[in-house]
CSV table of C-alpha atoms and ligand atoms in Angstrom, one decimal:
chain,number,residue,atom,x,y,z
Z,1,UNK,CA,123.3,110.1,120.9
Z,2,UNK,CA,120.2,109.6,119.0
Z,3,UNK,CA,119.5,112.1,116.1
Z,4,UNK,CA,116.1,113.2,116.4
Z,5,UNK,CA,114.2,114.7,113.2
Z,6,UNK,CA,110.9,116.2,113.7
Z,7,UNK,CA,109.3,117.0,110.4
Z,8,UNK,CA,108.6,120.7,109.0
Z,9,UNK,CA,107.5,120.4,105.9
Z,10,UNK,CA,104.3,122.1,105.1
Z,11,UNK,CA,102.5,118.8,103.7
Z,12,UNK,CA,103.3,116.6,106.5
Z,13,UNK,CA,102.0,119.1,109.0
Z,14,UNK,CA,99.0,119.6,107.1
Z,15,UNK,CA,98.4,115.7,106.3
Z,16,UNK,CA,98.9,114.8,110.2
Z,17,UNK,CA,96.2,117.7,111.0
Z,18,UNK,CA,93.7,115.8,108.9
Z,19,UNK,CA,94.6,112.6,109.9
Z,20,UNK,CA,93.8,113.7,113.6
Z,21,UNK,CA,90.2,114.5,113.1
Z,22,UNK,CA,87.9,112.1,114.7
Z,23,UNK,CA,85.2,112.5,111.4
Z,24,UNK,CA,88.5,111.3,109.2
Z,25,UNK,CA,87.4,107.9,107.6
Z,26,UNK,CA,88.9,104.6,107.7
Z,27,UNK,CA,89.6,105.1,103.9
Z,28,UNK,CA,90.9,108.9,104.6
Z,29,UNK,CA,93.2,107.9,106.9
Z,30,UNK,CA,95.0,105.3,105.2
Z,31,UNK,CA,95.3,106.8,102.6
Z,32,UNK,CA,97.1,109.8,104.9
Z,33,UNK,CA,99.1,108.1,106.8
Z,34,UNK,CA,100.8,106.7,103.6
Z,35,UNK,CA,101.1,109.7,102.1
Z,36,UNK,CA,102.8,111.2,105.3
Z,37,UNK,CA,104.7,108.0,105.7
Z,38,UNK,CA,105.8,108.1,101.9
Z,39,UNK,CA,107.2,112.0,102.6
Z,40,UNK,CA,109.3,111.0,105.6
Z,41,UNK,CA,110.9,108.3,104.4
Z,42,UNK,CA,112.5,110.5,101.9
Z,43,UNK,CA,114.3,112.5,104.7
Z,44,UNK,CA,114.4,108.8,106.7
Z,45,UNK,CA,116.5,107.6,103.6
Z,46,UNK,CA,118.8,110.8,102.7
Z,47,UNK,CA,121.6,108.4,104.1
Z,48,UNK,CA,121.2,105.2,102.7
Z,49,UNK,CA,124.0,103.7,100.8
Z,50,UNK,CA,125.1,103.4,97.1
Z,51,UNK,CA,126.5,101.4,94.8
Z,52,UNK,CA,128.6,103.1,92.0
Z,53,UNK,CA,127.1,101.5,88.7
Z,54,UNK,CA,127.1,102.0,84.9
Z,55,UNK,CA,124.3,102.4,82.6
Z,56,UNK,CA,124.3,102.7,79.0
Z,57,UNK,CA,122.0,105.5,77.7
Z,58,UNK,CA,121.2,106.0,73.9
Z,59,UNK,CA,124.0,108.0,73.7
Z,60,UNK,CA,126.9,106.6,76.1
Z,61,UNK,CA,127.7,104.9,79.2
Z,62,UNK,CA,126.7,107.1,81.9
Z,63,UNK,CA,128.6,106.9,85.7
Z,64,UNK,CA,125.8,106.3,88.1
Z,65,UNK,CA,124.1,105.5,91.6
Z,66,UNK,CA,122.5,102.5,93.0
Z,67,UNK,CA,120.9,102.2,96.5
Z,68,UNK,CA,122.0,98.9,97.7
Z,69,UNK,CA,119.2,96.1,98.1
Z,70,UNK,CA,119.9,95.6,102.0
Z,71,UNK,CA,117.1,97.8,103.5
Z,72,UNK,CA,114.5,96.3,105.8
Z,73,UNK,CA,111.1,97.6,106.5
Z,74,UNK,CA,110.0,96.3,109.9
Z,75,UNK,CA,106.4,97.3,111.0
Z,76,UNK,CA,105.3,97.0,115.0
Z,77,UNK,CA,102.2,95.1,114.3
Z,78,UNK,CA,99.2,96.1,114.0
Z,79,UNK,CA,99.4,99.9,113.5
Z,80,UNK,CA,102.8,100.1,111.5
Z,81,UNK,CA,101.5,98.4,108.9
Z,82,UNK,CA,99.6,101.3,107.7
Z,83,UNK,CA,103.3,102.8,107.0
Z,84,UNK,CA,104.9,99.8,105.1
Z,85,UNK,CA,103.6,100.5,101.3
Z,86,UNK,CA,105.1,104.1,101.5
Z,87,UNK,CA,108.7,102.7,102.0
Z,88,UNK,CA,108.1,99.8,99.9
Z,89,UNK,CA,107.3,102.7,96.8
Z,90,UNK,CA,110.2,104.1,97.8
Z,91,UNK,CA,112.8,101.3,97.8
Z,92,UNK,CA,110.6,98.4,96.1
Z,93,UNK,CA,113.7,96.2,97.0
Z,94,UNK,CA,113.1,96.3,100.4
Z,95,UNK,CA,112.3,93.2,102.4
Z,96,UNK,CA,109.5,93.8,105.1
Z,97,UNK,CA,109.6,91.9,108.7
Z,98,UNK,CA,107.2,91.8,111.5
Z,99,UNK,CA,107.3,92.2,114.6
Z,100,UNK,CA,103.6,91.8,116.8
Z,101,UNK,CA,103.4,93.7,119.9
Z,102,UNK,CA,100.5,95.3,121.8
Z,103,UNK,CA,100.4,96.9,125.2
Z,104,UNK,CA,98.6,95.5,128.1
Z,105,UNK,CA,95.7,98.2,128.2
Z,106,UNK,CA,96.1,97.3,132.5
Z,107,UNK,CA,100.2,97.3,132.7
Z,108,UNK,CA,100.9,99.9,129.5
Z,109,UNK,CA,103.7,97.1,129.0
Z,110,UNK,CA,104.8,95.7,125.7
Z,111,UNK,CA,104.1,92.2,125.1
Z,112,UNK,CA,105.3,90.1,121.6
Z,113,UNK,CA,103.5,87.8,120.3
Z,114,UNK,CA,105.1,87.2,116.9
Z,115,UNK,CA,108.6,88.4,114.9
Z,116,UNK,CA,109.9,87.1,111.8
Z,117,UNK,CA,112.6,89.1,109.8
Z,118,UNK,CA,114.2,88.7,106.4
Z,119,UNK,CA,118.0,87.4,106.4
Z,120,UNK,CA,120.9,89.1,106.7
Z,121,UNK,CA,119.4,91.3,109.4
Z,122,UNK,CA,122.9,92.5,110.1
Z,123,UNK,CA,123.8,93.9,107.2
Z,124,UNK,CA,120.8,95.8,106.0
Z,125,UNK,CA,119.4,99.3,107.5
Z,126,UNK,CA,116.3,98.7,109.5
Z,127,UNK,CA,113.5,101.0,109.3
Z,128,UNK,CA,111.2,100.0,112.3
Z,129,UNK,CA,107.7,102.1,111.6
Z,130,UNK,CA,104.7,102.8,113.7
Z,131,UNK,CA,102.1,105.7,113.6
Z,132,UNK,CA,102.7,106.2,117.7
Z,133,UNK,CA,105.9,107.0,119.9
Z,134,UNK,CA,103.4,106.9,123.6
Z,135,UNK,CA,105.6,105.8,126.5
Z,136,UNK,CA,108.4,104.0,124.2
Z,137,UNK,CA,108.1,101.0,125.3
Z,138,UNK,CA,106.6,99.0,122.1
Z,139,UNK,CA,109.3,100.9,120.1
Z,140,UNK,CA,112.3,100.1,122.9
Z,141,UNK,CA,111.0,96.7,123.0
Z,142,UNK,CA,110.5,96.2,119.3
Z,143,UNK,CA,114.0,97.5,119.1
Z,144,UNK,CA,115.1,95.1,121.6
Z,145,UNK,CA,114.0,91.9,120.0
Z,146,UNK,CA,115.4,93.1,116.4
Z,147,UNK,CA,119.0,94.0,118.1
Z,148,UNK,CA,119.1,91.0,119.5
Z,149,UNK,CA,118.3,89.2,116.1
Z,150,UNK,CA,121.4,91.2,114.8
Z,151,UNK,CA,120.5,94.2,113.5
Z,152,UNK,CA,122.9,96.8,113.5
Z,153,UNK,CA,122.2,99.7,111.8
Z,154,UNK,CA,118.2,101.4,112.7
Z,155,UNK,CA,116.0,103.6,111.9
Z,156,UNK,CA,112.4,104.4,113.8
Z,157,UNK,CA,110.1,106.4,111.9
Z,158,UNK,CA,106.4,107.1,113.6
Z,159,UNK,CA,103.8,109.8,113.2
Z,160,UNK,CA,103.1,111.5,116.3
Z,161,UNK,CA,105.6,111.2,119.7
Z,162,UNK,CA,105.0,112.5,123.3
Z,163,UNK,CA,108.0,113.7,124.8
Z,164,UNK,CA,108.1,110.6,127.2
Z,165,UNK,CA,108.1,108.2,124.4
Z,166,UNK,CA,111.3,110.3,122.8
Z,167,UNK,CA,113.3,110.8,125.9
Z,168,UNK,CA,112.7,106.7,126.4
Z,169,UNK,CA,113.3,105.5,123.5
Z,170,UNK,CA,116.8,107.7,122.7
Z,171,UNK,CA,117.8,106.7,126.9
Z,172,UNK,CA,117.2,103.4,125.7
Z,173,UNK,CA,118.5,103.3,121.8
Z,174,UNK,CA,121.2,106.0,121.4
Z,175,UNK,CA,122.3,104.7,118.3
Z,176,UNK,CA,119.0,104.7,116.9
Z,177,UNK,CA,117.9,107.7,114.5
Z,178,UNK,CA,114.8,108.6,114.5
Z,179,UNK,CA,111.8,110.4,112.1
Z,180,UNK,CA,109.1,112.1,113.8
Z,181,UNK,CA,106.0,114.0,111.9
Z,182,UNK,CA,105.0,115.7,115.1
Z,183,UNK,CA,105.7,115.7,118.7
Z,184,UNK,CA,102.8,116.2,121.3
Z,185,UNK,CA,102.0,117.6,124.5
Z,186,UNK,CA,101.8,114.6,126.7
Z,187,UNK,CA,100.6,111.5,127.5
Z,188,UNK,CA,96.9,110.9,129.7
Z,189,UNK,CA,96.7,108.9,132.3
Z,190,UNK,CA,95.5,105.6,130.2
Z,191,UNK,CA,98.9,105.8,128.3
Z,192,UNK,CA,97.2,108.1,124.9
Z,193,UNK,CA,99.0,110.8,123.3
Z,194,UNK,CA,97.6,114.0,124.2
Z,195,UNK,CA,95.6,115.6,122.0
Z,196,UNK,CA,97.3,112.7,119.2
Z,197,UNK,CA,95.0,110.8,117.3
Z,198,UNK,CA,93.4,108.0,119.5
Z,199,UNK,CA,94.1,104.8,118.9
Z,200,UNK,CA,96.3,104.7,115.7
Z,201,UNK,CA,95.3,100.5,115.0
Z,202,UNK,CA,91.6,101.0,115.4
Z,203,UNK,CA,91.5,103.9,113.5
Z,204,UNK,CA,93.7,102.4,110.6
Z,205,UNK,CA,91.6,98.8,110.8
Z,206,UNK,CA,88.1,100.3,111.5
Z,207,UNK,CA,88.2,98.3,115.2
Z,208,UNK,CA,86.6,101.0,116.8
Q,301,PRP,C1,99.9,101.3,119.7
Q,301,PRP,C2,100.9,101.9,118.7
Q,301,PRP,C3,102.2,101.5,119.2
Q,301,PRP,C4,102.0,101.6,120.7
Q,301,PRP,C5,102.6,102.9,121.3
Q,301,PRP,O1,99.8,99.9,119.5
Q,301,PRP,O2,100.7,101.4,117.4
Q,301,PRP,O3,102.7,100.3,118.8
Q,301,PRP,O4,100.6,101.6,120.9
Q,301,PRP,O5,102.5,102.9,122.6
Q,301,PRP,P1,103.8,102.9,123.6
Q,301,PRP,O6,104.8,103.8,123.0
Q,301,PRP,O7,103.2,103.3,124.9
Q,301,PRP,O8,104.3,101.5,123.7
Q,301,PRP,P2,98.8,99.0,120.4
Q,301,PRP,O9,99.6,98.5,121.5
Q,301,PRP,O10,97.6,99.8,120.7
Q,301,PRP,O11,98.6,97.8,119.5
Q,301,PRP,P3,97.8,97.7,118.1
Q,301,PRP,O12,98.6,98.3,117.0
Q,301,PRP,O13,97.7,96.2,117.9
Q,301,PRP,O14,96.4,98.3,118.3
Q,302,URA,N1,98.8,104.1,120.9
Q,302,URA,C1,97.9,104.7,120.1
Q,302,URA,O1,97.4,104.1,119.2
Q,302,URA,N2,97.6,105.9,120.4
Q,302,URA,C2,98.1,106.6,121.5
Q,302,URA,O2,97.7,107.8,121.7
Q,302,URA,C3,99.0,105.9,122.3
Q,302,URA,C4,99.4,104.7,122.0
């Protein structure tokens, strides 16, 4: 079963109230959802592996850590991007994939129009980031394509959820962990988290 973290930390509650308000800028809300995105991925990679290594200090060789270099950051297009720098500070080692989706505004469904990934999907841990779990199905989907590219081992780290998009997405990825800075009432009847953030791409892009 899918182990589901919801966030409590003081800053990340704070940061995601700011970065709700419709007078937050373009520039203001960037710059928080990479700060939030920055403080989850610290809980988002309590688990990653090491290396034992040595390093010599002034003094003497001291026994070490190393994170191993096979992580993968993997935005859904266009909104995630606004969360790929934070994990990027975090493990500058990382290689970033792509995958583009956007729902049909009519259908709600997810439709791809582009993925590339970095090699060796199957060995690295895949964080798949993007500011909005709705219904699920951009995440399931996104999840889909990268499963089926080999990915074994992933992550899903978004902003805000609504409890459909969390009961979809674990029904349809129980092996997939995922990070969660706050969890809404609902979804409307156009698909929008309720009261969330409206539309998380716009917002991030200035599209509005
Ligand atoms: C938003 C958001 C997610 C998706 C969530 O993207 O960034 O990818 O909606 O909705 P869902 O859980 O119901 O699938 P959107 O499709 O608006 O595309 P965009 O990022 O290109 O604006
Ligand atoms: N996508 C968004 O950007 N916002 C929502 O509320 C739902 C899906």
């Amino acid at each position: 079963m899918s182990k589901v973290t919801i966030m409590d930390h003081p800053l990340i509650q704070h940061k995601i109230t700011m970065l709700r308000r419709k007078d937050t800028d373009v520039k203001e809300f960037r710059a928080l959802a990479n700060e939030i995105a920055l403080l989850m991925g610290y809980e988002a990679t309590r688990d990653l592996a090491l290396n034992d290594i040595e390093v010599e200090t002034p003094i003497a060789l001291a026994k070490g850590k190393e994170v191993t270099k096979q992580v993968a950051v993997v935005p859904i297009l266009r909104a995630g991007l606004g969360m790929v720098d934070a994990i990027l500070s975090l493990i500058p080692s990382a290689k970033v994939g792509h995958i583009g989706l956007y729902r049909d505004h009519e259908t709600l469904e997810p439709v791809e129009y582009y993925c590339k990934l970095p090699n060796e999907i199957d060995k690295r841990t895949v964080i798949v980031v993007d500011p909005m779990l709705a219904t699920g199905g951009s995440a399931t989907a996104a999840i889909n394509f990268i499963k089926q590219r080999g990915a074994k081992k992933i992550k899903f780290m978004c902003l805000i959820a609504a409890p459909e998009g969390i009961e979809a997405l674990t029904e349809a990825h129980p092996d997939v962990d995922i990070y969660i800075g706050a969890v809404d009432e609902r979804l409307n009847e156009n698909g929008y988290i309720v009261p969330g953030l409206g539309d998380a791409g716009d917002r991030l892009f200035g599209t509005l």
